[in-house]
XYZ file of C-alpha atoms in Angstrom:
372
model
C -153.931 -17.259 10.287
C -152.169 -15.761 7.309
C -149.106 -13.895 8.585
C -148.432 -12.268 5.245
C -151.876 -10.598 5.282
C -151.190 -9.129 8.726
C -147.822 -7.824 7.576
C -149.488 -6.255 4.537
C -151.985 -4.410 6.771
C -149.200 -3.129 9.042
C -147.197 -1.935 6.046
C -150.266 -0.208 4.547
C -151.032 1.427 7.888
C -147.494 2.774 8.244
C -147.418 3.929 4.613
C -150.621 5.847 5.187
C -149.125 7.655 8.170
C -146.046 8.532 6.118
C -148.225 9.990 3.349
C -150.104 12.216 5.811
C -146.973 13.811 7.328
C -147.274 17.596 7.035
C -144.664 19.300 4.825
C -141.796 21.078 6.474
C -141.351 24.768 5.846
C -138.483 25.666 3.534
C -138.319 29.213 4.914
C -137.782 28.829 8.648
C -139.188 27.393 11.814
C -140.056 28.576 15.337
C -137.795 27.002 17.908
C -138.997 25.124 20.990
C -136.952 24.820 24.129
C -136.025 21.271 25.097
C -138.177 19.957 27.946
C -135.295 19.212 30.390
C -134.103 22.824 30.050
C -137.653 24.185 30.366
C -138.349 22.190 33.544
C -135.459 23.891 35.335
C -136.761 27.424 34.686
C -140.274 27.266 33.137
C -141.122 30.929 33.744
C -138.091 32.106 31.726
C -139.476 30.541 28.546
C -143.214 31.094 29.063
C -145.030 34.341 28.132
C -146.750 36.132 31.050
C -148.847 38.660 29.118
C -149.232 37.857 25.407
C -148.870 34.802 23.205
C -147.367 35.095 19.747
C -147.385 32.102 17.399
C -148.677 28.577 17.988
C -146.874 27.240 21.054
C -148.690 29.256 23.746
C -151.794 30.190 21.791
C -155.062 29.652 23.641
C -153.662 29.536 27.179
C -156.301 30.745 29.614
C -154.003 33.101 31.538
C -153.159 34.935 28.299
C -156.735 35.446 27.116
C -157.137 39.014 28.445
C -154.616 40.227 25.843
C -156.530 38.632 22.930
C -159.083 41.500 22.941
C -156.251 44.042 22.689
C -154.766 42.062 19.782
C -158.064 42.190 17.906
C -158.364 45.945 18.574
C -154.935 46.442 17.061
C -156.000 44.351 14.078
C -159.097 46.509 13.605
C -157.013 49.680 13.815
C -154.533 48.368 11.239
C -157.282 47.380 8.765
C -158.840 50.850 9.092
C -155.519 52.477 8.037
C -155.074 50.425 4.879
C -157.084 49.770 1.745
C -156.138 46.070 1.770
C -159.007 43.798 2.853
C -158.661 41.006 5.419
C -159.279 38.322 2.753
C -156.226 39.463 0.816
C -154.034 39.282 3.912
C -155.227 35.774 4.692
C -154.710 34.668 1.082
C -151.207 36.119 1.085
C -150.325 34.183 4.229
C -151.762 30.975 2.785
C -149.842 31.387 -0.448
C -146.579 31.860 1.469
C -147.052 29.024 3.909
C -149.464 26.437 2.588
C -149.017 24.160 5.626
C -150.133 26.783 8.182
C -153.192 25.466 9.968
C -154.435 28.519 11.807
C -154.365 31.444 9.417
C -156.500 33.585 11.713
C -154.033 33.234 14.572
C -151.113 34.133 12.339
C -152.892 37.200 10.924
C -154.015 38.514 14.338
C -150.609 38.004 15.937
C -148.636 39.344 12.979
C -150.661 42.547 12.613
C -150.677 43.021 16.409
C -146.890 42.952 16.325
C -146.738 45.444 13.452
C -149.036 47.918 15.191
C -147.170 47.398 18.504
C -143.863 48.226 16.854
C -145.381 51.183 15.013
C -146.753 52.668 18.201
C -143.534 51.914 20.093
C -141.285 53.725 17.612
C -143.803 56.277 16.336
C -145.868 57.829 19.189
C -147.965 59.672 16.540
C -149.671 56.337 15.779
C -150.855 55.954 19.371
C -154.481 56.678 20.293
C -155.942 58.091 23.467
C -157.816 54.859 24.174
C -154.739 52.616 23.816
C -154.692 50.530 26.969
C -151.257 49.111 26.283
C -149.197 52.255 25.796
C -151.360 54.075 28.327
C -149.683 51.918 30.962
C -145.882 51.892 30.648
C -145.535 48.756 32.794
C -147.880 46.843 30.491
C -146.065 47.508 27.230
C -142.741 46.888 28.990
C -143.958 43.413 30.087
C -145.141 42.728 26.540
C -141.644 43.561 25.301
C -140.227 40.946 27.664
C -142.637 38.361 26.270
C -141.526 39.191 22.711
C -137.978 38.252 23.625
C -138.878 34.618 24.208
C -137.580 32.126 21.687
C -140.863 30.152 21.663
C -143.101 33.244 21.418
C -142.410 34.141 17.787
C -143.634 34.300 14.217
C -141.382 34.051 11.147
C -140.095 37.543 10.431
C -140.798 37.272 6.712
C -144.528 37.063 7.437
C -144.433 40.416 9.250
C -142.352 42.024 6.518
C -144.583 40.720 3.728
C -147.782 41.849 5.435
C -146.319 45.277 6.195
C -145.205 45.748 2.601
C -148.618 44.638 1.358
C -150.311 47.288 3.458
C -147.588 49.989 3.342
C -148.896 53.531 3.169
C -147.192 56.886 2.662
C -147.342 57.513 6.412
C -144.796 54.841 7.151
C -142.193 53.693 4.637
C -139.531 51.044 4.460
C -137.361 52.807 6.986
C -139.589 51.488 9.746
C -138.572 47.892 8.913
C -134.919 48.634 9.704
C -135.831 49.583 13.274
C -138.313 46.793 13.920
C -136.502 45.308 16.901
C -135.947 46.028 20.549
C -132.329 44.975 20.646
C -129.531 44.329 18.149
C -126.479 42.286 19.074
C -123.665 42.573 16.579
C -121.658 39.384 16.214
C -118.573 39.884 14.016
C -117.430 36.694 12.313
C -114.460 35.922 14.528
C -113.345 32.312 14.421
C -112.762 31.005 17.924
C -109.417 29.371 18.617
C -108.383 26.697 21.074
C -108.472 27.608 24.754
C -105.386 25.820 26.082
C -105.836 26.738 29.738
C -109.558 26.919 30.794
C -108.754 28.576 34.153
C -109.972 32.092 33.547
C -108.842 34.450 36.367
C -111.451 36.413 38.268
C -111.620 40.207 38.312
C -110.215 40.224 41.862
C -107.255 38.094 40.809
C -106.664 40.304 37.805
C -106.859 43.404 39.963
C -104.226 41.980 42.302
C -102.072 41.299 39.233
C -102.267 44.953 38.203
C -104.903 44.757 35.501
C -107.043 47.895 35.159
C -110.725 47.891 34.172
C -112.775 50.363 32.188
C -116.151 50.370 30.346
C -115.930 49.984 26.597
C -116.096 53.353 24.900
C -119.653 54.021 23.691
C -118.365 55.614 20.539
C -116.402 52.573 19.482
C -118.802 49.768 20.250
C -122.431 49.086 21.031
C -121.745 45.368 21.193
C -122.577 43.614 24.480
C -120.105 40.840 23.633
C -117.130 43.089 22.892
C -114.588 42.369 25.650
C -111.037 43.516 24.928
C -107.642 43.498 26.673
C -104.851 45.801 25.648
C -101.798 47.215 27.443
C -102.979 46.009 30.847
C -106.509 47.382 30.495
C -109.542 45.082 30.310
C -112.508 46.731 28.605
C -115.984 45.350 29.318
C -119.233 46.741 27.896
C -121.474 48.491 30.412
C -123.754 46.002 32.164
C -127.201 46.436 33.647
C -129.205 43.964 35.700
C -133.014 44.147 35.588
C -135.659 41.726 36.767
C -135.935 40.387 33.201
C -132.211 40.204 32.430
C -131.782 36.536 33.269
C -134.920 35.663 31.294
C -133.566 37.477 28.198
C -130.133 35.921 28.487
C -131.507 32.388 28.843
C -133.549 32.809 25.674
C -130.536 34.141 23.794
C -128.545 31.080 24.901
C -131.420 28.783 23.870
C -131.746 30.505 20.469
C -128.034 30.029 19.736
C -128.168 26.368 20.659
C -131.348 25.673 18.643
C -130.156 27.694 15.657
C -126.961 25.707 15.498
C -124.862 28.802 14.902
C -121.677 29.920 16.620
C -122.088 30.286 20.380
C -121.179 33.954 20.751
C -123.517 34.641 23.679
C -122.713 31.234 25.201
C -119.027 32.165 25.314
C -119.826 35.632 26.712
C -121.710 34.152 29.652
C -118.894 31.652 30.339
C -116.336 34.488 30.245
C -118.369 36.760 32.577
C -119.187 33.907 34.988
C -115.462 33.281 35.449
C -114.602 36.976 35.713
C -117.385 37.683 38.225
C -117.198 34.726 40.626
C -118.023 36.614 43.829
C -119.536 39.919 45.023
C -115.988 41.220 45.412
C -115.559 40.853 41.648
C -118.835 42.640 41.043
C -117.702 45.511 43.283
C -114.803 46.106 40.952
C -117.266 46.525 38.070
C -119.183 49.127 40.091
C -116.007 50.921 41.148
C -114.925 51.179 37.513
C -118.359 52.247 36.243
C -118.914 49.081 34.225
C -121.920 48.000 36.223
C -124.605 50.338 37.609
C -125.178 50.474 41.331
C -127.018 47.365 42.366
C -126.870 44.046 44.170
C -123.369 42.681 43.704
C -124.414 39.240 45.025
C -127.265 39.123 42.466
C -124.881 39.878 39.587
C -122.474 37.115 40.566
C -125.339 34.693 41.151
C -126.980 35.522 37.811
C -123.887 34.768 35.772
C -123.218 31.647 37.850
C -126.747 30.310 37.198
C -126.623 31.191 33.529
C -123.286 29.424 33.198
C -125.050 26.134 34.055
C -126.937 26.452 30.758
C -123.749 26.901 28.743
C -121.172 24.524 27.418
C -117.576 25.443 26.668
C -116.028 24.351 23.365
C -112.335 24.467 24.201
C -111.389 24.255 20.543
C -113.511 27.208 19.389
C -113.764 29.763 22.226
C -114.086 33.331 20.977
C -112.240 34.852 23.949
C -109.329 32.359 23.925
C -106.827 35.005 22.832
C -107.940 37.428 25.550
C -107.832 34.689 28.195
C -104.275 33.737 27.191
C -103.161 37.372 27.334
C -104.738 37.818 30.804
C -103.053 34.643 32.078
C -99.663 35.756 30.734
C -100.015 39.277 32.209
C -100.963 37.829 35.594
C -97.858 35.619 35.695
C -95.414 38.557 35.506
C -94.364 39.306 39.081
C -93.399 42.860 38.273
C -97.052 43.631 37.499
C -98.114 42.127 40.800
C -95.457 43.995 42.797
C -96.328 47.299 41.129
C -100.050 46.688 41.781
C -99.431 45.789 45.452
C -97.360 48.942 45.965
C -99.978 51.154 44.398
C -103.011 49.493 46.026
C -101.493 49.270 49.534
C -99.311 52.379 49.758
C -100.507 54.835 47.146
C -104.242 54.155 47.084
C -105.134 57.601 48.557
C -103.411 61.011 48.630
C -102.915 60.746 52.420
C -101.387 57.272 52.062
C -99.012 58.618 49.385
C -97.970 61.519 51.627
C -97.369 59.111 54.518
C -95.118 56.918 52.346
C -93.232 59.973 51.039
C -92.803 61.308 54.569
C -91.569 57.919 55.763
C -89.023 57.778 52.930
C -87.793 61.326 53.704
C -87.512 60.438 57.381
C -85.598 57.304 56.493
C -83.232 59.282 54.280
C -82.680 61.913 56.976
C -82.002 59.240 59.545
C -79.529 57.528 57.218
C -77.809 60.857 56.476
C -77.548 61.628 60.168
C -76.122 58.168 60.853
C -73.507 58.545 58.092
C -72.551 62.016 59.342
C -72.112 60.663 62.864
C -69.892 57.869 61.636
C -67.762 60.310 59.624
C -67.414 62.578 62.663
C -65.992 59.682 64.635
């Protein structure tokens, strides 16, 4: 047996496989959640109503929405003079390696019409089954948050520009999102002491809490501490909140960018360790009335998905300031006095009355001693 011949066949076989590798996109890619992470919480990364893009396309449980997607496609084509062939050709020219042009076209134009009808009610029709049922379009929104349930944004923008009419100009593109999180380029610094005090501990140390002013920030991540006051953006907790947050964490990790949201979750998980901490958020109007146990549990569970980089933590300066403030005994004594003896008007009056009584007693005692 000629070993060299066998080696030649193996080499040719491997070379053939290398030649048939599909080209990688230069523009972008759709991220896929790592399987170990997915196994822990599969429902948080899987669409329940509508599939967008290749990863969940064709799933049986999502088929009912395919008819609605085609109806949206039909509606879109009726509003433009651009034919379907031109749309398909445009997609193919942009991304030569795309295998399912039909899927991309249907999903992309469905998204465009969905956003149009969401932001511009005048584009809705009486027979629209999606916007005719608020719960349905709300559930679709939740599916569009998922990191795996996406199409490259440039495809949507290109198709919209190709079909743009006078009824809807470029201004629409600026609003084509459900949520914007502003992340200023703040370089994280080293976190020397990772023990972040809880809200209850900070309260006992005299720290005050208030919601971040709406006029100054719309940034969920904008936590600030200044002159003994900790400002935290207003928080809400819906059924889909944990699902959204997990996908934001996954996106940051897959994108390989700075972990802004990762650090926010770590910070909040340490601040809100127990329902007692969550009660302080409610009392200070930072968190709407709700289940305090659920809030603490949500941040605790999300924290398991995060990893702290002690050398580049965006809240390291705030944590250091909170730790220094908590170590000053004067702040703790002042807080104890206020919380225990001046927490209500009646308590304040009682303390004042006791002090006056003590002074009168002392005065009487001194007078008696002088008389002797």
